[in-house]
Short mmCIF file of C-alpha atoms in Angstrom, two decimals:
data_model
loop_
_atom_site.label_atom_id
_atom_site.label_comp_id
_atom_site.label_asym_id
_atom_site.label_seq_id
_atom_site.Cartn_x
_atom_site.Cartn_y
_atom_site.Cartn_z
CA MET E 298 0.21 0.12 0.28
CA ARG E 299 2.99 2.20 0.67
CA LEU E 300 4.16 1.79 -2.55
CA PHE E 301 1.14 2.47 -4.36
CA GLY E 302 0.91 6.00 -2.51
CA SER E 303 4.45 6.62 -3.20
CA LEU E 304 3.49 5.94 -7.21
CA VAL E 305 0.43 8.23 -7.00
CA ALA E 306 2.16 10.98 -5.02
CA ALA E 307 4.63 10.81 -7.54
CA ALA E 308 2.05 11.05 -10.70
CA THR E 309 0.61 13.64 -9.27
CA MET E 310 3.78 15.63 -8.98
CA ALA E 311 4.55 14.69 -12.12
CA ALA E 312 1.05 15.84 -14.07
CA SER E 313 1.38 18.98 -11.40
CA THR E 314 4.80 20.35 -12.92
CA LEU E 315 3.70 19.36 -16.94
CA SER E 316 0.79 21.39 -16.39
CA ALA E 317 2.54 24.09 -15.29
CA HIS E 318 4.77 23.48 -18.42
CA GLU E 319 7.04 26.88 -17.65
CA PHE E 320 10.69 27.35 -19.13
CA LYS E 321 13.08 29.69 -17.40
CA LEU E 322 16.19 31.57 -18.85
CA GLY E 323 17.83 33.79 -16.34
CA ASP E 324 14.94 36.49 -15.90
CA LEU E 325 12.55 35.21 -18.12
CA VAL E 326 9.81 32.99 -17.32
CA VAL E 327 8.13 31.41 -20.83
CA ASP E 328 4.71 30.45 -19.69
CA HIS E 329 2.20 28.40 -21.08
CA PRO E 330 3.28 27.59 -24.91
CA TYR E 331 0.61 26.14 -26.90
CA SER E 332 -1.12 26.03 -30.15
CA PHE E 333 -4.84 24.98 -31.30
CA GLU E 334 -5.44 22.19 -33.37
CA THR E 335 -5.81 23.17 -37.33
CA THR E 336 -7.70 21.77 -40.02
CA LYS E 337 -6.16 19.06 -42.48
CA THR E 338 -5.96 21.58 -45.08
CA ALA E 339 -4.36 24.66 -43.32
CA MET E 340 -1.17 26.06 -44.23
CA ALA E 341 0.04 27.58 -41.14
CA GLY E 342 -0.90 27.73 -37.65
CA ALA E 343 -0.12 30.05 -34.66
CA GLY E 344 1.10 29.84 -31.12
CA TYR E 345 0.81 31.51 -28.22
CA LEU E 346 2.28 32.31 -24.60
CA THR E 347 3.27 34.18 -21.94
CA ILE E 348 6.84 35.78 -21.15
CA THR E 349 7.49 37.71 -17.93
CA ASN E 350 10.39 39.53 -17.02
CA THR E 351 11.08 39.36 -13.49
CA GLY E 352 14.69 41.19 -13.62
CA THR E 353 15.53 44.90 -13.79
CA GLU E 354 16.40 44.99 -17.10
CA ALA E 355 14.46 45.09 -20.74
CA ASP E 356 14.75 42.22 -22.50
CA ARG E 357 13.52 41.58 -26.23
CA LEU E 358 12.74 38.54 -28.16
CA ILE E 359 13.94 38.79 -31.59
CA GLY E 360 13.43 35.64 -32.85
CA VAL E 361 11.57 31.93 -33.05
CA GLU E 362 12.80 28.72 -34.67
CA ALA E 363 10.91 25.66 -35.28
CA ALA E 364 10.61 23.29 -37.55
CA PHE E 365 9.00 24.72 -39.94
CA ASP E 366 9.41 26.40 -43.31
CA ARG E 367 9.00 29.49 -41.97
CA VAL E 368 8.81 30.88 -38.24
CA MET E 369 7.45 34.64 -37.81
CA ILE E 370 6.44 36.64 -34.99
CA HIS E 371 3.02 38.38 -35.93
CA LYS E 372 0.64 40.90 -34.49
CA THR E 373 -3.03 40.85 -35.71
CA GLU E 374 -4.17 44.58 -36.63
CA VAL E 375 -7.61 45.55 -37.59
CA ASN E 376 -7.83 48.92 -39.28
CA ALA E 377 -10.77 51.45 -39.03
CA GLU E 378 -12.76 49.29 -41.95
CA GLY E 379 -12.36 46.32 -40.01
CA VAL E 380 -9.65 44.31 -41.85
CA ALA E 381 -7.36 42.22 -40.17
CA THR E 382 -3.78 42.28 -41.13
CA MET E 383 -0.72 40.27 -39.86
CA PRO E 384 2.36 42.68 -39.79
CA HIS E 385 5.97 41.00 -39.14
CA GLN E 386 7.21 42.41 -36.15
CA ASP E 387 10.56 42.72 -37.41
CA GLY E 388 12.35 44.49 -34.32
CA GLY E 389 11.18 41.30 -32.17
CA ILE E 390 8.80 42.01 -29.19
CA GLU E 391 10.19 44.00 -25.73
CA ILE E 392 9.39 42.80 -22.43
CA ALA E 393 10.26 45.62 -20.42
CA ALA E 394 11.23 44.71 -16.83
CA GLY E 395 9.23 43.76 -14.32
CA GLU E 396 6.26 43.16 -16.96
CA THR E 397 4.58 40.07 -18.90
CA VAL E 398 3.87 39.80 -22.02
CA THR E 399 1.17 37.26 -23.20
CA LEU E 400 0.95 36.26 -26.85
CA ALA E 401 -2.40 35.44 -27.38
CA PRO E 402 -5.36 34.46 -30.16
CA GLY E 403 -6.24 38.18 -31.13
CA GLY E 404 -2.92 39.60 -31.11
CA LEU E 405 1.06 39.28 -30.86
CA HIS E 406 1.87 35.64 -31.76
CA VAL E 407 4.23 33.45 -33.34
CA MET E 408 3.61 31.85 -36.94
CA PHE E 409 4.78 28.58 -37.81
CA MET E 410 4.05 28.24 -41.75
CA GLY E 411 4.36 25.26 -44.05
CA LEU E 412 2.92 22.70 -42.55
CA GLY E 413 2.69 21.21 -45.63
CA GLY E 414 -0.50 19.15 -45.02
CA ASP E 415 0.88 17.72 -41.76
CA PRO E 416 -1.91 19.80 -39.65
CA PHE E 417 -1.31 20.24 -35.73
CA GLU E 418 -3.43 17.75 -33.82
CA GLU E 419 -4.35 17.89 -29.97
CA GLY E 420 -1.91 15.95 -27.71
CA GLU E 421 0.88 17.10 -30.09
CA SER E 422 3.72 18.57 -29.08
CA PHE E 423 6.56 20.63 -31.62
CA ASP E 424 9.78 22.11 -30.26
CA ALA E 425 11.11 25.87 -30.63
CA THR E 426 13.72 27.69 -29.78
CA LEU E 427 12.96 31.32 -28.74
CA THR E 428 16.11 33.52 -29.33
CA PHE E 429 16.35 36.87 -26.33
CA GLU E 430 18.36 39.93 -27.23
CA LYS E 431 20.19 39.38 -23.80
CA ALA E 432 19.11 36.51 -22.49
CA GLY E 433 19.96 34.25 -25.25
CA THR E 434 18.24 31.04 -26.40
CA LEU E 435 15.90 29.13 -24.46
CA GLU E 436 14.37 25.75 -26.07
CA ILE E 437 10.90 25.41 -25.24
CA ILE E 438 7.66 23.05 -25.68
CA PHE E 439 4.20 23.97 -27.51
CA ASN E 440 1.48 21.48 -27.32
CA VAL E 441 -0.97 21.09 -29.71
CA GLU E 442 -4.51 21.89 -27.46
CA THR E 443 -8.23 21.72 -28.64
CA ARG E 444 -9.80 25.57 -29.57
CA ASP E 445 -12.33 25.89 -27.19
CA ALA E 446 -15.42 26.37 -28.68
CA ALA E 447 -15.83 30.40 -27.07
CA THR E 448 -12.56 31.36 -28.54
CA GLU E 449 -12.66 33.68 -31.15
CA GLU E 450 -9.52 33.33 -33.28
CA VAL E 451 -8.48 34.96 -37.02
CA ASP E 452 -8.13 32.09 -39.68
CA HIS E 453 -4.97 31.23 -40.05
CA SER E 454 -5.65 28.44 -42.75
CA GLN E 455 -4.28 30.59 -45.55
CA HIS E 456 -1.91 32.19 -43.68
CA GLY E 457 1.59 32.26 -45.90
CA SER E 458 0.44 30.72 -48.64
CA ASP E 459 2.17 33.41 -50.97
CA SER E 460 4.92 34.02 -50.49
#
């Protein structure tokens, strides 16, 4: 019985560690990198996460790499006519000291372009490398989750297909 209790405790601890899904590099904490499942015909998928800078000096996310044709940092913007665009963030994203930046649907996000007929499916995960101007590089894992029916997001299914 004691062995069973130890196994349950170990499994519970592992589950809570996995659910935290947090990565650290110096003063930077990257929390919950995720993507939503995509359709079979999607040409691209988006990635989301939060970055908290617990330090006293600003840093900047200047790049993301993963095993896709192209990976870019974008920001969804809607003009006065209601037309959404997703410009590339050439200068990266500043993370001010003591602040948190959230990459989320409808705002800043990572675009993974060139899915090539291999859609993101719930339960899958994939590796990526974040590059920060000062802190350096950080290996993270994006988990693919089911899109909540209440979540509104821009359709990325054809994004990047003309370049």
